XYZ file of C-alpha atoms in Angstrom:
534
model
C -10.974 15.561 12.395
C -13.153 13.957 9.118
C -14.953 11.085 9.517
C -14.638 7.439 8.576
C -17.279 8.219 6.910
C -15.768 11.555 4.327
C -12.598 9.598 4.132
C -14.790 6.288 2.969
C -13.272 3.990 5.345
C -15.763 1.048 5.881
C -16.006 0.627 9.552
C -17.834 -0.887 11.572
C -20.979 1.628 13.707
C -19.344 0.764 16.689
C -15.835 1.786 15.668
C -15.102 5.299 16.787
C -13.234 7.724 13.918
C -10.161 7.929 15.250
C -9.554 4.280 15.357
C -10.844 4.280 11.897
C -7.479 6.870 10.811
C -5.559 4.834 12.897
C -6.234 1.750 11.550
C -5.113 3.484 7.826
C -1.898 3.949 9.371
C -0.896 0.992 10.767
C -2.057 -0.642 7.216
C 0.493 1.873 5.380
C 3.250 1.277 7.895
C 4.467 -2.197 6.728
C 2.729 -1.301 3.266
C 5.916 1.003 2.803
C 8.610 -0.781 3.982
C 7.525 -4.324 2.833
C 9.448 -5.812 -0.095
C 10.732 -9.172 -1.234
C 14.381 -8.903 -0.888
C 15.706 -6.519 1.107
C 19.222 -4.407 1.161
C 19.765 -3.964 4.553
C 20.614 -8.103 4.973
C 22.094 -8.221 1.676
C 25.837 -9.079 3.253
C 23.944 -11.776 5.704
C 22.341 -13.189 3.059
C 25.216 -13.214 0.357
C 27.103 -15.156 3.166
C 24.928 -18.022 3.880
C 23.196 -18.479 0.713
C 26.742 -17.786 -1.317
C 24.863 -15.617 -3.806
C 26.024 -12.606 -4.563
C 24.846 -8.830 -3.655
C 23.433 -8.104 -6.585
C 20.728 -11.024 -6.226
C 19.463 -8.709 -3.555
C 19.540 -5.273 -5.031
C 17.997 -6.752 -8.324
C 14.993 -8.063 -6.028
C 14.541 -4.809 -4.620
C 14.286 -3.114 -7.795
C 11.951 -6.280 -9.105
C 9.421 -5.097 -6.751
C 10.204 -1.608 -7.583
C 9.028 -2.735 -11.398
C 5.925 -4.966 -10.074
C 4.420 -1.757 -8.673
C 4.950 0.311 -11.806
C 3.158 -2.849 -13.867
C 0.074 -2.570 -11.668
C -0.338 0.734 -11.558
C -2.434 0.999 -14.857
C -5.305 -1.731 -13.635
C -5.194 -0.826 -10.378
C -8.200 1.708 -10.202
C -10.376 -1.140 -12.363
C -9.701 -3.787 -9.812
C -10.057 -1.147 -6.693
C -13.733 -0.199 -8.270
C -14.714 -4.024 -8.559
C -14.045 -5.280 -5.007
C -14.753 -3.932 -1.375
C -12.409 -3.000 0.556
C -12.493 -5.086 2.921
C -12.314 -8.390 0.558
C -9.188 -6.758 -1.525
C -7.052 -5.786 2.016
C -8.134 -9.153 3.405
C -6.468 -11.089 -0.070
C -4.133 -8.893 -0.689
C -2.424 -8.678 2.638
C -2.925 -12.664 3.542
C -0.790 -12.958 -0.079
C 1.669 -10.982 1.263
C 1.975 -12.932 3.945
C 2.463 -15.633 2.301
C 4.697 -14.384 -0.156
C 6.602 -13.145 2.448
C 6.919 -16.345 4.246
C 7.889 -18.206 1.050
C 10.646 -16.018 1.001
C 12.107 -16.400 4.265
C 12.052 -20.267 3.852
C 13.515 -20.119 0.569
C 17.427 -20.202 -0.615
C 16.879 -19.955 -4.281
C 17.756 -16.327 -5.542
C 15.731 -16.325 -8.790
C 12.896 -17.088 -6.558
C 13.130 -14.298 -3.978
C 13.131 -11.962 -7.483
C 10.254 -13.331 -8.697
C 8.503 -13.130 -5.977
C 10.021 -9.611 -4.943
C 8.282 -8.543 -8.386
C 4.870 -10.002 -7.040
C 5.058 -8.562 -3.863
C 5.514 -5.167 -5.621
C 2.411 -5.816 -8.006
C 0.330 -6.500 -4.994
C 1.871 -3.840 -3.102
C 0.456 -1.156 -5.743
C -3.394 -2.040 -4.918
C -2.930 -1.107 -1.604
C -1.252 2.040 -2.432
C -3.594 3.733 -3.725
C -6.083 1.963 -1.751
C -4.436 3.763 1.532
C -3.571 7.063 -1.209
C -7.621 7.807 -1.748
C -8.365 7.735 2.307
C -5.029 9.732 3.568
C -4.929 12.406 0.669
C -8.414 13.942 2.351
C -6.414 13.465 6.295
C -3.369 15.402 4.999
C -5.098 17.624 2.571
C -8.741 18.312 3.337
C -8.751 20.735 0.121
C -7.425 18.033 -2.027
C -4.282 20.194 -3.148
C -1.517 18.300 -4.635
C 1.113 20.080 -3.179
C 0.020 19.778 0.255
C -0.107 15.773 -0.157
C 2.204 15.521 -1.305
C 4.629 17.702 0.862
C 3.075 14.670 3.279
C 2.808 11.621 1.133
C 6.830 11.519 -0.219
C 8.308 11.968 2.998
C 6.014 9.267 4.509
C 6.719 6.803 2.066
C 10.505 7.024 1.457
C 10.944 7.245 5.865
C 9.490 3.788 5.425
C 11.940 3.035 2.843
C 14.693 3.568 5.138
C 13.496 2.439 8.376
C 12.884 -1.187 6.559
C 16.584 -0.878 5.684
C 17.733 0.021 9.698
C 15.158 -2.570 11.106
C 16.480 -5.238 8.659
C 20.285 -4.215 9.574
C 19.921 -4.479 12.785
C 17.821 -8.126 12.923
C 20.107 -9.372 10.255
C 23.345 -8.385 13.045
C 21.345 -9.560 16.003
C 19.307 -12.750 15.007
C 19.426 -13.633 11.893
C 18.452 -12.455 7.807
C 14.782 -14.121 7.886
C 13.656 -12.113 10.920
C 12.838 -9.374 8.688
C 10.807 -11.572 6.764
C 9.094 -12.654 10.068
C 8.850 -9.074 12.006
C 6.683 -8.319 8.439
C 4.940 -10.937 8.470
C 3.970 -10.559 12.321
C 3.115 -6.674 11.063
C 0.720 -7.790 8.350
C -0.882 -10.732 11.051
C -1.907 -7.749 13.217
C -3.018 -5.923 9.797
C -5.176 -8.617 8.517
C -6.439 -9.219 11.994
C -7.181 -5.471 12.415
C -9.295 -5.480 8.808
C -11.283 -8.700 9.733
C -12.606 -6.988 13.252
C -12.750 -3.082 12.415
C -14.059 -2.885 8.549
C -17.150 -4.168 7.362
C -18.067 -5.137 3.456
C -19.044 -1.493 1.761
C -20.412 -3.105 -1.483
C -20.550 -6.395 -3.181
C -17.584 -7.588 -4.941
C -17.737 -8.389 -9.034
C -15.152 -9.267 -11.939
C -12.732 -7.187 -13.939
C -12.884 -8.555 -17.230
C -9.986 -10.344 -18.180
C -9.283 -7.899 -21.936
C -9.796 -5.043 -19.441
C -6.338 -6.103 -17.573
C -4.584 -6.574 -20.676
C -2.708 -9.519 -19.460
C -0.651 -10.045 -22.767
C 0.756 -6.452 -22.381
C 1.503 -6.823 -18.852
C 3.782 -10.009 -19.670
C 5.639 -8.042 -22.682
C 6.885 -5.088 -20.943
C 7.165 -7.070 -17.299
C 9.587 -9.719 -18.924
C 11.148 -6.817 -20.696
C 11.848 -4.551 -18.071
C 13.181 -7.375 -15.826
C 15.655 -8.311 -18.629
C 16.673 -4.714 -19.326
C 17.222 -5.240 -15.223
C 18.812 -8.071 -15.285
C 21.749 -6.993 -17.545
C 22.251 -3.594 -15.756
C 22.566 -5.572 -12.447
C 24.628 -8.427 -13.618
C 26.983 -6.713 -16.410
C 29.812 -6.445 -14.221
C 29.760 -9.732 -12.363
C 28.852 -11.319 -15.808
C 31.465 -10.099 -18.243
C 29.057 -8.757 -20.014
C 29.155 -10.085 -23.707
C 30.818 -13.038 -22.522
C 27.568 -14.011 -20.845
C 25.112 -15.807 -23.191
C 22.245 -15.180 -20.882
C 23.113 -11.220 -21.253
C 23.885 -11.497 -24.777
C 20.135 -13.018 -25.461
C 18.718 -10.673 -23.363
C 20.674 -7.287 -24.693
C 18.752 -8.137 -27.533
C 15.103 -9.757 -27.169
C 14.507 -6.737 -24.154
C 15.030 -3.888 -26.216
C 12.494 -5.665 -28.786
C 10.123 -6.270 -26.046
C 9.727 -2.339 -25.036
C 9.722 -1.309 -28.450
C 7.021 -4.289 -28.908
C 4.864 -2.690 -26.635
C 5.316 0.806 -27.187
C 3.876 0.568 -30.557
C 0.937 -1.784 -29.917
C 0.284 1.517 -26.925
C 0.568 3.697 -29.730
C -1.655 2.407 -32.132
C -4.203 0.353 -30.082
C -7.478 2.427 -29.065
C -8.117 1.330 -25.673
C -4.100 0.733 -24.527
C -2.969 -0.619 -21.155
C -0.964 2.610 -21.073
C -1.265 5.723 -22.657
C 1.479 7.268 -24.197
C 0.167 10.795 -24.020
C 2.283 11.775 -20.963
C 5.259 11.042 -23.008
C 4.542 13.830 -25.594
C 4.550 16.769 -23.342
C 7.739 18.431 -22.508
C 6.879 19.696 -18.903
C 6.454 15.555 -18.515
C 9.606 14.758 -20.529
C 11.817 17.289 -18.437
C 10.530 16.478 -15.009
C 11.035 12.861 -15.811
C 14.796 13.882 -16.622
C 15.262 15.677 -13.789
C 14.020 12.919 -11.773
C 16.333 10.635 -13.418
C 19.218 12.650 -12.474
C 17.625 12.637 -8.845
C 17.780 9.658 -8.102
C 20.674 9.138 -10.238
C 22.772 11.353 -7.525
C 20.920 10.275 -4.362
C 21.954 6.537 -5.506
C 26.181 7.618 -4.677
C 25.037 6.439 -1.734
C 26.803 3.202 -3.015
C 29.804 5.129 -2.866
C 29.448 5.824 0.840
C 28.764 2.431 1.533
C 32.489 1.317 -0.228
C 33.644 4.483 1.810
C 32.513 3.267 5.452
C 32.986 -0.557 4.889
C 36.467 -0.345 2.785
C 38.121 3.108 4.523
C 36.642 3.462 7.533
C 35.626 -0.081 8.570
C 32.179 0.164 9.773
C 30.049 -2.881 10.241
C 26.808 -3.094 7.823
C 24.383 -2.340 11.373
C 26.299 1.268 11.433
C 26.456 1.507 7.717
C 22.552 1.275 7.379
C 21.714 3.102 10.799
C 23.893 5.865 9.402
C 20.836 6.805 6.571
C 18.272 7.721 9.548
C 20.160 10.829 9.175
C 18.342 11.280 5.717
C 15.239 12.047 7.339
C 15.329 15.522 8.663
C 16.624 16.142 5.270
C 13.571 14.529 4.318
C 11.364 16.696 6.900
C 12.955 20.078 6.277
C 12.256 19.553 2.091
C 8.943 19.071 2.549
C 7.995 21.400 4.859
C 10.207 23.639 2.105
C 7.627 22.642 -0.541
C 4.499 22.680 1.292
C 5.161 26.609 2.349
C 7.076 27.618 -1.007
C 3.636 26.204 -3.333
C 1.263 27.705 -0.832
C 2.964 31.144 -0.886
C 4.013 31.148 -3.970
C 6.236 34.633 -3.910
C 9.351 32.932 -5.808
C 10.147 31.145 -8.974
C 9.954 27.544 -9.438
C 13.663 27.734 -10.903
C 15.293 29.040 -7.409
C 13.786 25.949 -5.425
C 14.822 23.365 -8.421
C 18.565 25.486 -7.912
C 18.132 25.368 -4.319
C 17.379 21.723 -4.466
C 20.576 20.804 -6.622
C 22.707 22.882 -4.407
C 21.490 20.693 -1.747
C 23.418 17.766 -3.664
C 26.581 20.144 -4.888
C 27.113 20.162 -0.718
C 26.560 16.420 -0.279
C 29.097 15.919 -2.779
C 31.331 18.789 -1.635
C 31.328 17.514 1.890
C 32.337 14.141 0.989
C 35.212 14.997 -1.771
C 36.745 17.654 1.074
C 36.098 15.442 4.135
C 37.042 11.833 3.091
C 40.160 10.245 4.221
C 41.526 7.357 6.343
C 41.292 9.578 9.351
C 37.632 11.238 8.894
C 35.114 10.233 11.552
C 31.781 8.368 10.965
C 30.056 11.554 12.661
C 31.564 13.594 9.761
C 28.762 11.490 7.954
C 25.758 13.317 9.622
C 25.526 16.585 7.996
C 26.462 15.520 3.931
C 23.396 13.288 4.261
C 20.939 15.348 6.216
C 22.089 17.823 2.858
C 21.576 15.126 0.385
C 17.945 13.982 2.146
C 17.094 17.820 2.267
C 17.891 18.121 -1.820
C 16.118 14.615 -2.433
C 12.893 15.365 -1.425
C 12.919 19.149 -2.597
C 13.228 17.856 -5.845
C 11.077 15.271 -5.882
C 7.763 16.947 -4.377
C 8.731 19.901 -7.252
C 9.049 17.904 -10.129
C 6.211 15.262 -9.070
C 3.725 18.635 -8.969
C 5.551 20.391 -12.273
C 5.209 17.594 -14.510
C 1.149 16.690 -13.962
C 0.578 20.659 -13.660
C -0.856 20.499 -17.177
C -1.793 16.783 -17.738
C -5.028 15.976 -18.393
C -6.757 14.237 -15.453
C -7.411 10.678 -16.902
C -3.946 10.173 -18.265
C -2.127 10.564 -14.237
C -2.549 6.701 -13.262
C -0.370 6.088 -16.713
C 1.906 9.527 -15.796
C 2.471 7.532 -12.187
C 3.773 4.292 -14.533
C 6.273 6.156 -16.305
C 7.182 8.072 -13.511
C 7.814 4.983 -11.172
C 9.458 3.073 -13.855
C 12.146 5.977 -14.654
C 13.004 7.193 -10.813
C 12.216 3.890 -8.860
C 13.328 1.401 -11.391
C 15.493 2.208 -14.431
C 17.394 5.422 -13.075
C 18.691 3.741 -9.861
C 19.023 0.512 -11.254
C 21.271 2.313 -14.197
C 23.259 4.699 -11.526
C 24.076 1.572 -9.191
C 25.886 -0.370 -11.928
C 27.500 2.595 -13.269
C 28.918 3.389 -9.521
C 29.792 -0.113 -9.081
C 31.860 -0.288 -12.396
C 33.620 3.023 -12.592
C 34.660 2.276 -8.934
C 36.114 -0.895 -9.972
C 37.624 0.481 -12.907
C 39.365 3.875 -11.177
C 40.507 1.463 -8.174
C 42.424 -0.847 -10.338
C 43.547 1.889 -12.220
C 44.978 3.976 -8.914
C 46.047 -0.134 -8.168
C 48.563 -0.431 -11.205
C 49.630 3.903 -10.869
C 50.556 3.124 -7.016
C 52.263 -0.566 -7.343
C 54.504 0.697 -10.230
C 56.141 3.502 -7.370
C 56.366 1.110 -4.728
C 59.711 -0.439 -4.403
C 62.378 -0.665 -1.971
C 63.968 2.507 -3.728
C 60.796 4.217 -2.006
C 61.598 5.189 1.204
C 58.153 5.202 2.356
C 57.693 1.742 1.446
C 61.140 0.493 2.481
C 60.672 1.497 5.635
C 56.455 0.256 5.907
C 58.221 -2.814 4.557
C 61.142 -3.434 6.714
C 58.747 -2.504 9.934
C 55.983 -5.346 8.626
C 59.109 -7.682 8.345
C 60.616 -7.262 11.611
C 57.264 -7.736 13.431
C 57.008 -10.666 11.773
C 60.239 -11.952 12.568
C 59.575 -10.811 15.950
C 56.360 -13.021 16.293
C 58.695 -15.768 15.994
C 57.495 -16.344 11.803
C 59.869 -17.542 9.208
C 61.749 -15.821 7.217
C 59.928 -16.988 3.971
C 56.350 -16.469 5.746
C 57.582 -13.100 7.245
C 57.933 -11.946 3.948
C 54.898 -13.084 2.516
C 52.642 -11.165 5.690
C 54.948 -8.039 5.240
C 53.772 -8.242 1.130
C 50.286 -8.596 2.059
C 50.565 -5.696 4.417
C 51.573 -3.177 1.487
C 49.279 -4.912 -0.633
C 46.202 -4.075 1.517
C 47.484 -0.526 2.003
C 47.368 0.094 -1.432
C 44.102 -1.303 -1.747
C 43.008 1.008 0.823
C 44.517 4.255 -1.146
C 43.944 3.032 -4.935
C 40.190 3.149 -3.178
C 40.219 6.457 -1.427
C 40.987 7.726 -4.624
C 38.776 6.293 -6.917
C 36.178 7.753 -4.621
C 37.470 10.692 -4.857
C 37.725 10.457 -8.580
C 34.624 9.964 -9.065
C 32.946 12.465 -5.699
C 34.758 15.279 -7.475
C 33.487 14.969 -10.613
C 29.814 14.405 -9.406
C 30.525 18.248 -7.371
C 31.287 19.257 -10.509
C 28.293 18.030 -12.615
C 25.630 18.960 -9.987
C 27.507 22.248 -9.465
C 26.779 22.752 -13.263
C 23.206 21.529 -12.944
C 22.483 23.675 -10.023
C 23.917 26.737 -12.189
C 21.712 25.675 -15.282
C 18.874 25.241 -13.605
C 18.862 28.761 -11.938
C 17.872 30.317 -15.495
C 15.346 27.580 -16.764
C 12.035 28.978 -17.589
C 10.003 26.066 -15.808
C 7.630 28.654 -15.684
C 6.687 32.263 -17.280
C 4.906 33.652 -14.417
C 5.939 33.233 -10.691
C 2.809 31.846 -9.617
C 1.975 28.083 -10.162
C -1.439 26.810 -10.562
C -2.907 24.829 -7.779
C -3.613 21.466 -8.653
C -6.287 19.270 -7.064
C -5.909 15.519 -6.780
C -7.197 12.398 -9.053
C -6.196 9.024 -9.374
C -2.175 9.373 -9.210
C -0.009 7.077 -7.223
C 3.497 8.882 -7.719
């Protein structure tokens, strides 16, 4: 095992090593699955703060933009303080943070704050990044991290989604707020005891942060946010707020990519953005997450179809990490081999999510199980991190070393913040559109001349009647009773509307993708680490 010493963790001389790793891991624990708002409670909290879903998912994705907004200063304020002194202010704000949020019922607060937690959340990424990439990968190979790092990091993801299902059903929404900040007590308490001050601590310089670019593209990337989430609930155009912001965001970005492009020293480079292996792998990441984000789909499936309660909904995506397991330990033997094309693992990968999507388009019905669940998204975990691990490596294979902090900014911002953000409102408004659609085809065919619904009809009545109702009331209950069948159907088939068509695309994708030339050669070069954070 290395030392504190090779991995530069500033212990104490009385701590022993292994405490010293230790200690690294229970900091990245609640590192990974802290956030300001968070999913898993989203019904709980929608209930007793009457705000609506999206309040919550647009938190989540705040933070998801806070960390991409750091990343670019992060390495200047990491080489300017100890360690010890950044954990010890960065965690005890966290803390805070967190506790502000549990106390408070104000949505627009939780997202502002959910974007803060994220900023902070990025210096001690790569804090914990430079210690653990020497643990996992003594040789400092990318791939090898990596095949580590992702399936680490997006485990934590979902346990913080199962742990805050499961308080939010038992107790109560702010307990995740409170089990976190209890995690980041013990964290803070751990730091003040075990680490020690390495070197003194001095100022950034305030034009080295470049706070006036930081405010531009943060306030435009949380408007271009804000109108994604919100759209549907919003009536789009008919919203004022959306119809100022459809306009001044766009301005924003294209404010600040052009003061990038021409200023000399720029908060972030645009270099990355003019390679193609960069531009592709970002696409293809896009689409990644674009696909694994369906997973709103399932949700409609199990709560609408099957009715399962939000505790089994959430517990359901542990099943995601073998998927998760298996793809790394894919990647980690397929780039340190290195006997087959890059293009049969990207095909492989896809075909992971042309069987998730199969599964669910064949399978789905009123009468499928919730075990029938299992294998789709141990399939659609597998693809996931396949992909991701392949096109994190492909698209830095040939960037120059001082450009990957700004590679891990646009990288971040297109899979963690835009392509999600984008793929969850398109879900959520094709669904609605195909169900009322299948709403109006099925309520036009259901009369008494049906037989089908005569009889459904006649058999709601007399129970009714039976129950000792009144005629006028009888009728009414037997009405509803249709009516929520064919909410039921017009929804089973919107789903599968829109399941088979996603088969289709990624079945096209996977096909595609098979005769890519990613590469010439089979071999890929071995890259070593820097200062990345994807």
């Amino acid at each position: 095992m290395m030392t504190a010493q090779q991995l530069d963790i500033p212990v104490r001389r009385w701590v022993p090593d292994w405490v010293a790793v230790g200690l690294v891991f229970f900091i990245i624990l609640p590192v990974t699955m802290l956030n300001g708002t968070y999913t898993g409670s989203m019904v709980e909290v929608s209930n007793t703060l009457g705000a609506y879903t999206e309040d919550i998912t647009i938190g989540y994705y705040a933070a998801s933009a806070g960390m991409a907004i750091a990343y670019p200063i992060v390495p200047k304020v990491l080489n300017s303080f100890s360690s010890k002194s950044l954990l010890l202010v960065d965690l005890t704000l966290q803390f805070l943070l967190s506790w502000i949020c549990a106390r408070s019922a104000n949505t627009e607060l939780l997202i502002t704050f959910s974007f803060v937690i994220g900023f902070l959340k990025g210096f001690l990424m790569l804090w914990l990044i430079r210690r653990i990439k020497f643990i996992f990968s003594p040789g400092d190979v990318r791939s090898e991290f990596y095949a580590y790092f992702y399936p680490l990091v997006f485990s934590g993801g979902q346990l913080s989604m199962i742990v805050t299902a499961l308080l939010a059903y038992h107790y109560d929404w702010k307990y995740m707020y409170y089990f976190m900040m209890m995690m980041l007590i013990l964290a803070i308490l751990f730091v003040i005891i075990l680490l020690r001050h390495d070197r003194p601590s001095k100022g950034v310089p305030l034009k080295e942060l470049h706070l006036r670019e930081m405010v531009i593209i943060s306030t435009g990337l949380l408007m271009l946010i804000y109108v994604i989430t919100y759209g549907k609930i919003s009536d789009w155009m008919a919203s004022p707020k959306i119809c100022v912001y459809i306009v001044i965001a766009p301005l924003l970005v294209a404010l600040f990519l052009w003061e990038q492009f021409n200023s000399p020293k720029p908060y972030v480079s645009l270099k990355p953005m003019f390679q193609w292996k960069a531009i592709l792998g970002y696409f293809y990441m896009i689409l990644v997450m674009f696909f694994s984000t369906s997973t709103t789909l399932l949700s409609n499936y199990m709560t609408s179809i099957l009715r399962v309660d939000n505790v089994h909904n959430y517990t359901l995506y542990i099943y995601l990490l073998p998927g998760y397991l298996l793809g790394a330990f894919i990647c980690f033997w397929w780039f340190r081999w290195q006997r087959w094309r890059f293009r049969f693992l990207i095909a492989g990968g896809m075909a992971c999510f042309v069987v998730f999507f199969g599964m669910l388009y064949f399978t789905i019905s009123p009468d499928s199980t919730y075990e029938q669940l299992f294998v789709p998204l141990f399939f659609r975990g597998l693809g996931m991190m396949v992909l991701l691990i392949a096109f994190g490596l492909f698209v830095v294979e040939d960037l120059n070393p001082k450009l990957l902090i700004y590679n891990a900014f646009f990288l971040i911002t297109f899979r963690a913040v835009l392509a999600p953000v984008m793929a969850s409102a398109f879900y959520s408004n094709m669904l609605y559109r195909l169900q009322q659609k299948y709403m109006v085809q099925l309520s036009e065919n259901m009369t008494m001349v049906d037989t089908l619904a005569a009889s459904r009809y006649t058999s709601a009545l007399g129970n009714n009647l039976a129950q000792g109702h009144g005629i006028d009331e009888a009728m009414q209950l037997a009405t509803n009773s249709l009516y929520s069948v064919l909410q039921e159907q017009s929804m089973l088939l919107a789903l599968k509307h829109m399941l088979g068509w996603m088969f289709v695309v990624t079945l096209v994708i996977a096909v595609i993708s098979r005769f890519v030339p990613f590469h010439k050669t089979v071999r890929v070069p071995v890259v070593r680490m820097g200062e990345d954070m994807v």
